[in-house]
Amino acid sequence: MASRRGWGKIRRLPSKRYQASYIGPDGARHVAGETFAARVDAEGWLSAARRAVEIGEWTAGHGKAAGEPEEHLTVEVYATAWLKGRDLRPRTRDHYADLLERFIIPGLGDKLLADVTPVDVRLWHASMDARKPTVRAHAYALLRTIYNTAVSDSLVTASPCRIPGAGQAKRQKPIEPATLAELEVIVTAMPERLRVMVLLAAWCALRFGELTELRRGDVDLKDGLIRVRRGVVRTLAGEFVVGEPKTAAGVRDVHIPPHLLPAVREHLAEHVEPGADSLLFPAVRGGHLPEASFRGYYYPARILAGRPDLAFHHMRHLGAVLAASTGATLAELMVRLGHTTPAAAMRYQHAAKGRDREIAAALSRIVEG
């Protein structure tokens, strides 16, 4: 759908992005070399082009002539514009920028967007380190997404990304959740001000970013629950950015197991400043707790427990196991973990040790009954 202005034309593409063009002094139509996420950005590009015409600084380089080949639209140019025009969470933007800089631009960046073939993509994919399947899959998935947008923008007729399954990485080693005995060792080894943080990660399956943004006002001791309404991430520039959870399901109320309530109550009394906005787990000098600082305490604690492989995020897996062992349904687990799809929740399901023996014994009790 196109709309004409007093000068130039703006067209909304099937991808929901905007394309700007105008008739230049040479009588030919010139189109912006990139598409825009917002109409105002397309209008800004047209204003700059018109200004160049008015002051006599216009050249044929102000946009490509319509109908001509994409002479300057390389993978690097388009991918950079693609990232700039996306509304992304800070951590996601940093991750995509890193993938572009380390993998996509060095491997394919100087090629024209329309000239990249499936063979080029296959060779590029094969050149990446197969011992790092996760980052390899992420880089391929990002390139595929960029090309899907280019197809929607009518810049290419078809995507050259056609490697089945290349956008998904298989976990090389199954995650073994902590046992309750291991959890006790880790909690005991942590500083007192961080012990409840580990307990809530394990028993309430909260994410690190959710925990470090929790404030006194988010804890309801009367009803025994935590209201998860926000999360915090730290960008590559070191800035802490507070925002809503990454999915709508992430906004949730998580009930605290009753046996933890005394510890939570004591933590609030001993380690949290007065006021509803006071952080539950601040850094030593105040403000949000950096993940690197937390790891300085957590890593030695997990070694004491004999679990050097246990990432803090794996406590969330333990939370899923504990909840599932109570007989919670998949739908109930999705709500507790803050997931929107069953597939996401299933990634956190693990067979609790000894659970199969209990199931077998329960089957016998049916016969005995």
GROMACS .gro file of C-alpha atoms in nm:
model
  369
    1MET     CA    1   0.000   0.000   0.000
    2ALA     CA    2   0.149   0.334  -0.109
    3SER     CA    3   0.069   0.688  -0.003
    4ARG     CA    4   0.175   0.998  -0.190
    5ARG     CA    5   0.306   1.305  -0.012
    6GLY     CA    6   0.375   1.654  -0.134
    7TRP     CA    7   0.721   1.528  -0.232
    8GLY     CA    8   0.815   1.165  -0.263
    9LYS     CA    9   0.622   0.847  -0.194
   10ILE     CA   10   0.608   0.608   0.100
   11ARG     CA   11   0.494   0.248   0.058
   12ARG     CA   12   0.414   0.002   0.336
   13LEU     CA   13   0.552  -0.340   0.248
   14PRO     CA   14   0.402  -0.681   0.340
   15SER     CA   15   0.668  -0.704   0.613
   16LYS     CA   16   0.499  -0.399   0.780
   17ARG     CA   17   0.812  -0.192   0.708
   18TYR     CA   18   0.813   0.127   0.501
   19GLN     CA   19   0.985   0.196   0.169
   20ALA     CA   20   1.054   0.554   0.056
   21SER     CA   21   1.113   0.680  -0.300
   22TYR     CA   22   1.106   1.002  -0.501
   23ILE     CA   23   1.156   1.137  -0.852
   24GLY     CA   24   1.506   1.285  -0.876
   25PRO     CA   25   1.633   1.577  -1.084
   26ASP     CA   26   1.737   1.321  -1.347
   27GLY     CA   27   1.371   1.226  -1.399
   28ALA     CA   28   1.417   0.875  -1.256
   29ARG     CA   29   1.259   0.732  -0.943
   30HIS     CA   30   1.505   0.672  -0.663
   31VAL     CA   31   1.436   0.426  -0.379
   32ALA     CA   32   1.598   0.420  -0.033
   33GLY     CA   33   1.861   0.151  -0.001
   34GLU     CA   34   1.697   0.030   0.319
   35THR     CA   35   1.346  -0.009   0.453
   36PHE     CA   36   1.222   0.156   0.772
   37ALA     CA   37   1.043   0.023   1.080
   38ALA     CA   38   0.852   0.349   1.132
   39ARG     CA   39   0.688   0.581   0.883
   40VAL     CA   40   0.856   0.882   1.046
   41ASP     CA   41   1.198   0.735   0.959
   42ALA     CA   42   1.096   0.703   0.593
   43GLU     CA   43   0.976   1.064   0.599
   44GLY     CA   44   1.309   1.170   0.749
   45TRP     CA   45   1.498   1.000   0.465
   46LEU     CA   46   1.282   1.178   0.208
   47SER     CA   47   1.335   1.512   0.383
   48ALA     CA   48   1.713   1.463   0.370
   49ALA     CA   49   1.697   1.378  -0.001
   50ARG     CA   50   1.479   1.681  -0.073
   51ARG     CA   51   1.719   1.904   0.120
   52ALA     CA   52   2.006   1.772  -0.091
   53VAL     CA   53   1.815   1.865  -0.407
   54GLU     CA   54   1.732   2.213  -0.279
   55ILE     CA   55   2.089   2.308  -0.185
   56GLY     CA   56   2.241   2.155  -0.496
   57GLU     CA   57   2.420   1.866  -0.328
   58TRP     CA   58   2.205   1.594  -0.477
   59THR     CA   59   2.372   1.305  -0.659
   60ALA     CA   60   2.238   0.984  -0.804
   61GLY     CA   61   2.370   0.818  -0.488
   62HIS     CA   62   2.071   0.949  -0.288
   63GLY     CA   63   1.885   0.620  -0.327
   64LYS     CA   64   1.904   0.362  -0.604
   65ALA     CA   65   1.723   0.411  -0.931
   66ALA     CA   66   1.410   0.199  -0.946
   67GLY     CA   67   1.445  -0.100  -1.172
   68GLU     CA   68   1.824  -0.106  -1.148
   69PRO     CA   69   2.017  -0.386  -0.972
   70GLU     CA   70   2.090  -0.353  -0.600
   71GLU     CA   71   2.437  -0.210  -0.664
   72HIS     CA   72   2.510  -0.114  -0.305
   73LEU     CA   73   2.273  -0.333  -0.106
   74THR     CA   74   2.513  -0.585   0.040
   75VAL     CA   75   2.433  -0.832   0.315
   76GLU     CA   76   2.618  -0.606   0.561
   77VAL     CA   77   2.423  -0.295   0.463
   78TYR     CA   78   2.085  -0.466   0.475
   79ALA     CA   79   2.155  -0.667   0.792
   80THR     CA   80   2.277  -0.355   0.973
   81ALA     CA   81   1.964  -0.163   0.868
   82TRP     CA   82   1.749  -0.463   0.961
   83LEU     CA   83   1.888  -0.468   1.315
   84LYS     CA   84   1.859  -0.092   1.354
   85GLY     CA   85   1.491  -0.101   1.258
   86ARG     CA   86   1.389  -0.377   1.498
   87ASP     CA   87   1.218  -0.322   1.833
   88LEU     CA   88   1.419  -0.563   2.046
   89ARG     CA   89   1.499  -0.617   2.411
   90PRO     CA   90   1.847  -0.483   2.504
   91ARG     CA   91   2.003  -0.825   2.561
   92THR     CA   92   1.857  -0.958   2.235
   93ARG     CA   93   1.987  -0.657   2.041
   94ASP     CA   94   2.335  -0.706   2.187
   95HIS     CA   95   2.324  -1.076   2.099
   96TYR     CA   96   2.220  -1.011   1.739
   97ALA     CA   97   2.482  -0.738   1.698
   98ASP     CA   98   2.747  -0.980   1.825
   99LEU     CA   99   2.637  -1.251   1.582
  100LEU     CA  100   2.646  -1.005   1.292
  101GLU     CA  101   2.991  -0.876   1.385
  102ARG     CA  102   3.151  -1.214   1.453
  103PHE     CA  103   2.991  -1.442   1.197
  104ILE     CA  104   2.752  -1.302   0.937
  105ILE     CA  105   2.937  -0.990   0.822
  106PRO     CA  106   3.286  -1.150   0.808
  107GLY     CA  107   3.149  -1.447   0.614
  108LEU     CA  108   2.887  -1.295   0.385
  109GLY     CA  109   2.879  -0.922   0.448
  110ASP     CA  110   3.051  -0.806   0.127
  111LYS     CA  111   2.821  -1.010  -0.100
  112LEU     CA  112   2.522  -0.847  -0.266
  113LEU     CA  113   2.203  -0.940  -0.085
  114ALA     CA  114   2.043  -1.078  -0.402
  115ASP     CA  115   2.353  -1.272  -0.510
  116VAL     CA  116   2.388  -1.502  -0.208
  117THR     CA  117   2.306  -1.861  -0.306
  118PRO     CA  118   2.215  -2.168  -0.100
  119VAL     CA  119   2.566  -2.297  -0.172
  120ASP     CA  120   2.716  -1.978  -0.025
  121VAL     CA  121   2.508  -2.021   0.289
  122ARG     CA  122   2.595  -2.389   0.318
  123LEU     CA  123   2.969  -2.319   0.287
  124TRP     CA  124   2.944  -2.033   0.536
  125HIS     CA  125   2.758  -2.254   0.782
  126ALA     CA  126   3.015  -2.532   0.742
  127SER     CA  127   3.299  -2.287   0.811
  128MET     CA  128   3.173  -2.216   1.165
  129ASP     CA  129   3.304  -2.417   1.458
  130ALA     CA  130   3.089  -2.729   1.492
  131ARG     CA  131   3.208  -2.761   1.853
  132LYS     CA  132   2.996  -2.457   1.936
  133PRO     CA  133   2.656  -2.575   1.811
  134THR     CA  134   2.448  -2.320   2.000
  135VAL     CA  135   2.613  -2.006   1.866
  136ARG     CA  136   2.633  -2.166   1.522
  137ALA     CA  137   2.258  -2.231   1.526
  138HIS     CA  138   2.185  -1.878   1.651
  139ALA     CA  139   2.392  -1.721   1.372
  140TYR     CA  140   2.216  -1.927   1.106
  141ALA     CA  141   1.871  -1.854   1.253
  142LEU     CA  142   1.947  -1.482   1.249
  143LEU     CA  143   2.060  -1.489   0.886
  144ARG     CA  144   1.745  -1.685   0.794
  145THR     CA  145   1.524  -1.428   0.970
  146ILE     CA  146   1.698  -1.140   0.791
  147TYR     CA  147   1.645  -1.306   0.454
  148ASN     CA  148   1.282  -1.380   0.532
  149THR     CA  149   1.235  -1.006   0.583
  150ALA     CA  150   1.418  -0.935   0.257
  151VAL     CA  151   1.174  -1.166   0.078
  152SER     CA  152   0.880  -0.980   0.235
  153ASP     CA  153   1.040  -0.651   0.128
  154SER     CA  154   1.058  -0.782  -0.232
  155LEU     CA  155   1.435  -0.738  -0.233
  156VAL     CA  156   1.500  -1.106  -0.310
  157THR     CA  157   1.270  -1.364  -0.462
  158ALA     CA  158   1.360  -1.648  -0.224
  159SER     CA  159   1.574  -1.707   0.083
  160PRO     CA  160   1.903  -1.891   0.030
  161CYS     CA  161   1.884  -2.031   0.385
  162ARG     CA  162   1.764  -2.385   0.322
  163ILE     CA  163   1.961  -2.612   0.558
  164PRO     CA  164   1.708  -2.829   0.749
  165GLY     CA  165   1.745  -2.803   1.125
  166ALA     CA  166   2.044  -2.567   1.113
  167GLY     CA  167   1.866  -2.308   1.326
  168GLN     CA  168   1.829  -2.545   1.620
  169ALA     CA  169   2.107  -2.673   1.842
  170LYS     CA  170   2.082  -3.007   2.017
  171ARG     CA  171   2.195  -3.003   2.377
  172GLN     CA  172   2.520  -3.200   2.385
  173LYS     CA  173   2.496  -3.301   2.750
  174PRO     CA  174   2.170  -3.352   2.940
  175ILE     CA  175   2.123  -3.122   3.237
  176GLU     CA  176   2.121  -3.298   3.572
  177PRO     CA  177   1.931  -3.085   3.823
  178ALA     CA  178   2.070  -3.044   4.172
  179THR     CA  179   1.953  -3.269   4.451
  180LEU     CA  180   1.810  -3.120   4.768
  181ALA     CA  181   2.128  -3.220   4.951
  182GLU     CA  182   2.340  -3.036   4.695
  183LEU     CA  183   2.109  -2.737   4.717
  184GLU     CA  184   2.156  -2.726   5.095
  185VAL     CA  185   2.535  -2.723   5.060
  186ILE     CA  186   2.522  -2.442   4.804
  187VAL     CA  187   2.282  -2.230   5.010
  188THR     CA  188   2.490  -2.272   5.325
  189ALA     CA  189   2.808  -2.167   5.141
  190MET     CA  190   2.652  -1.846   5.007
  191PRO     CA  191   2.666  -1.513   5.195
  192GLU     CA  192   2.361  -1.473   5.419
  193ARG     CA  193   2.224  -1.187   5.208
  194LEU     CA  194   2.212  -1.414   4.899
  195ARG     CA  195   2.090  -1.742   5.048
  196VAL     CA  196   1.721  -1.670   4.995
  197MET     CA  197   1.796  -1.574   4.635
  198VAL     CA  198   1.922  -1.927   4.568
  199LEU     CA  199   1.628  -2.079   4.753
  200LEU     CA  200   1.376  -1.880   4.548
  201ALA     CA  201   1.554  -1.977   4.227
  202ALA     CA  202   1.524  -2.344   4.319
  203TRP     CA  203   1.182  -2.362   4.482
  204CYS     CA  204   1.002  -2.091   4.280
  205ALA     CA  205   1.188  -2.138   3.947
  206LEU     CA  206   1.263  -1.767   3.910
  207ARG     CA  207   1.510  -1.632   3.655
  208PHE     CA  208   1.821  -1.438   3.756
  209GLY     CA  209   1.689  -1.117   3.601
  210GLU     CA  210   1.357  -1.158   3.781
  211LEU     CA  211   1.527  -1.219   4.115
  212THR     CA  212   1.764  -0.923   4.094
  213GLU     CA  213   1.477  -0.685   4.013
  214LEU     CA  214   1.252  -0.808   4.297
  215ARG     CA  215   1.162  -0.535   4.546
  216ARG     CA  216   1.007  -0.538   4.890
  217GLY     CA  217   0.670  -0.440   4.744
  218ASP     CA  218   0.669  -0.748   4.521
  219VAL     CA  219   0.660  -0.984   4.820
  220ASP     CA  220   0.324  -1.058   4.984
  221LEU     CA  221   0.393  -1.245   5.306
  222LYS     CA  222   0.025  -1.253   5.400
  223ASP     CA  223  -0.071  -1.458   5.094
  224GLY     CA  224   0.274  -1.613   5.063
  225LEU     CA  225   0.351  -1.510   4.708
  226ILE     CA  226   0.587  -1.312   4.488
  227ARG     CA  227   0.449  -1.085   4.218
  228VAL     CA  228   0.678  -1.104   3.915
  229ARG     CA  229   0.617  -0.789   3.713
  230ARG     CA  230   0.961  -0.688   3.586
  231GLY     CA  231   1.304  -0.816   3.503
  232VAL     CA  232   1.643  -0.652   3.460
  233VAL     CA  233   1.917  -0.717   3.205
  234ARG     CA  234   2.265  -0.573   3.172
  235THR     CA  235   2.373  -0.460   2.827
  236LEU     CA  236   2.720  -0.506   2.681
  237ALA     CA  237   2.781  -0.141   2.768
  238GLY     CA  238   2.725  -0.225   3.135
  239GLU     CA  239   2.390  -0.048   3.167
  240PHE     CA  240   2.111  -0.209   3.372
  241VAL     CA  241   1.779  -0.195   3.186
  242VAL     CA  242   1.455  -0.273   3.370
  243GLY     CA  243   1.157  -0.387   3.165
  244GLU     CA  244   0.864  -0.623   3.151
  245PRO     CA  245   0.930  -0.998   3.137
  246LYS     CA  246   1.013  -1.121   2.787
  247THR     CA  247   0.668  -1.279   2.741
  248ALA     CA  248   0.319  -1.197   2.867
  249ALA     CA  249   0.323  -1.524   3.062
  250GLY     CA  250   0.628  -1.396   3.252
  251VAL     CA  251   0.399  -1.159   3.442
  252ARG     CA  252   0.274  -1.392   3.712
  253ASP     CA  253   0.218  -1.454   4.082
  254VAL     CA  254   0.437  -1.731   4.221
  255HIS     CA  255   0.341  -1.882   4.554
  256ILE     CA  256   0.626  -1.941   4.795
  257PRO     CA  257   0.641  -2.289   4.954
  258PRO     CA  258   0.535  -2.238   5.318
  259HIS     CA  259   0.857  -2.385   5.456
  260LEU     CA  260   1.049  -2.094   5.295
  261LEU     CA  261   0.834  -1.815   5.437
  262PRO     CA  262   1.030  -1.783   5.766
  263ALA     CA  263   1.356  -1.744   5.572
  264VAL     CA  264   1.200  -1.486   5.340
  265ARG     CA  265   1.057  -1.295   5.635
  266GLU     CA  266   1.397  -1.294   5.810
  267HIS     CA  267   1.571  -1.182   5.490
  268LEU     CA  268   1.335  -0.887   5.454
  269ALA     CA  269   1.401  -0.786   5.814
  270GLU     CA  270   1.779  -0.828   5.808
  271HIS     CA  271   1.896  -0.751   5.453
  272VAL     CA  272   1.639  -0.528   5.278
  273GLU     CA  273   1.608  -0.153   5.322
  274PRO     CA  274   1.270  -0.006   5.422
  275GLY     CA  275   1.041   0.106   5.143
  276ALA     CA  276   0.843  -0.080   4.880
  277ASP     CA  277   1.101  -0.002   4.608
  278SER     CA  278   1.399  -0.147   4.797
  279LEU     CA  279   1.573  -0.430   4.610
  280LEU     CA  280   1.566  -0.772   4.775
  281PHE     CA  281   1.913  -0.865   4.652
  282PRO     CA  282   2.113  -0.548   4.584
  283ALA     CA  283   2.483  -0.521   4.512
  284VAL     CA  284   2.713  -0.454   4.807
  285ARG     CA  285   2.727  -0.084   4.722
  286GLY     CA  286   2.362  -0.066   4.621
  287GLY     CA  287   2.189  -0.091   4.288
  288HIS     CA  288   2.131  -0.403   4.084
  289LEU     CA  289   2.345  -0.708   4.151
  290PRO     CA  290   2.576  -0.784   3.853
  291GLU     CA  291   2.576  -1.146   3.743
  292ALA     CA  292   2.957  -1.152   3.750
  293SER     CA  293   2.956  -1.049   4.117
  294PHE     CA  294   2.701  -1.317   4.202
  295ARG     CA  295   2.909  -1.583   4.025
  296GLY     CA  296   3.202  -1.492   4.249
  297TYR     CA  297   3.005  -1.642   4.538
  298TYR     CA  298   2.804  -1.906   4.353
  299TYR     CA  299   3.089  -2.082   4.171
  300PRO     CA  300   3.286  -2.173   4.487
  301ALA     CA  301   2.960  -2.286   4.650
  302ARG     CA  302   2.874  -2.525   4.368
  303ILE     CA  303   3.226  -2.672   4.382
  304LEU     CA  304   3.177  -2.743   4.753
  305ALA     CA  305   2.860  -2.930   4.656
  306GLY     CA  306   3.054  -3.138   4.404
  307ARG     CA  307   2.863  -2.983   4.114
  308PRO     CA  308   3.100  -2.760   3.914
  309ASP     CA  309   2.870  -2.817   3.614
  310LEU     CA  310   2.567  -2.662   3.780
  311ALA     CA  311   2.487  -2.324   3.623
  312PHE     CA  312   2.267  -2.097   3.831
  313HIS     CA  313   2.000  -2.118   3.562
  314HIS     CA  314   1.985  -2.492   3.630
  315MET     CA  315   1.819  -2.409   3.963
  316ARG     CA  316   1.517  -2.329   3.750
  317HIS     CA  317   1.528  -2.686   3.622
  318LEU     CA  318   1.526  -2.806   3.981
  319GLY     CA  319   1.220  -2.589   4.043
  320ALA     CA  320   1.043  -2.757   3.752
  321VAL     CA  321   1.133  -3.103   3.881
  322LEU     CA  322   1.009  -3.025   4.231
  323ALA     CA  323   0.683  -2.880   4.099
  324ALA     CA  324   0.628  -3.172   3.862
  325SER     CA  325   0.689  -3.422   4.143
  326THR     CA  326   0.384  -3.284   4.325
  327GLY     CA  327   0.165  -3.398   4.037
  328ALA     CA  328   0.128  -3.053   3.878
  329THR     CA  329  -0.010  -3.061   3.525
  330LEU     CA  330   0.177  -2.921   3.228
  331ALA     CA  331  -0.057  -2.622   3.219
  332GLU     CA  332   0.011  -2.553   3.587
  333LEU     CA  333   0.386  -2.579   3.529
  334MET     CA  334   0.361  -2.334   3.237
  335VAL     CA  335   0.197  -2.079   3.467
  336ARG     CA  336   0.451  -2.126   3.746
  337LEU     CA  337   0.752  -2.105   3.514
  338GLY     CA  338   0.608  -1.821   3.309
  339HIS     CA  339   0.600  -1.998   2.973
  340THR     CA  340   0.364  -1.937   2.682
  341THR     CA  341   0.400  -2.275   2.508
  342PRO     CA  342   0.413  -2.637   2.626
  343ALA     CA  343   0.734  -2.686   2.427
  344ALA     CA  344   0.912  -2.421   2.632
  345ALA     CA  345   0.797  -2.574   2.960
  346MET     CA  346   0.893  -2.923   2.847
  347ARG     CA  347   1.257  -2.815   2.811
  348TYR     CA  348   1.267  -2.791   3.188
  349GLN     CA  349   1.120  -3.132   3.259
  350HIS     CA  350   1.349  -3.392   3.406
  351ALA     CA  351   1.278  -3.727   3.570
  352ALA     CA  352   1.335  -3.689   3.941
  353LYS     CA  353   1.569  -3.955   4.077
  354GLY     CA  354   1.376  -4.235   4.243
  355ARG     CA  355   1.046  -4.115   4.099
  356ASP     CA  356   1.006  -4.417   3.872
  357ARG     CA  357   1.040  -4.648   4.175
  358GLU     CA  358   0.761  -4.454   4.346
  359ILE     CA  359   0.544  -4.486   4.036
  360ALA     CA  360   0.602  -4.863   4.026
  361ALA     CA  361   0.515  -4.895   4.393
  362ALA     CA  362   0.198  -4.692   4.337
  363LEU     CA  363   0.096  -4.926   4.055
  364SER     CA  364   0.129  -5.223   4.291
  365ARG     CA  365  -0.085  -5.047   4.550
  366ILE     CA  366  -0.364  -5.033   4.290
  367VAL     CA  367  -0.360  -5.414   4.272
  368GLU     CA  368  -0.332  -5.448   4.648
  369GLY     CA  369  -0.630  -5.214   4.688
   0.00000   0.00000   0.00000
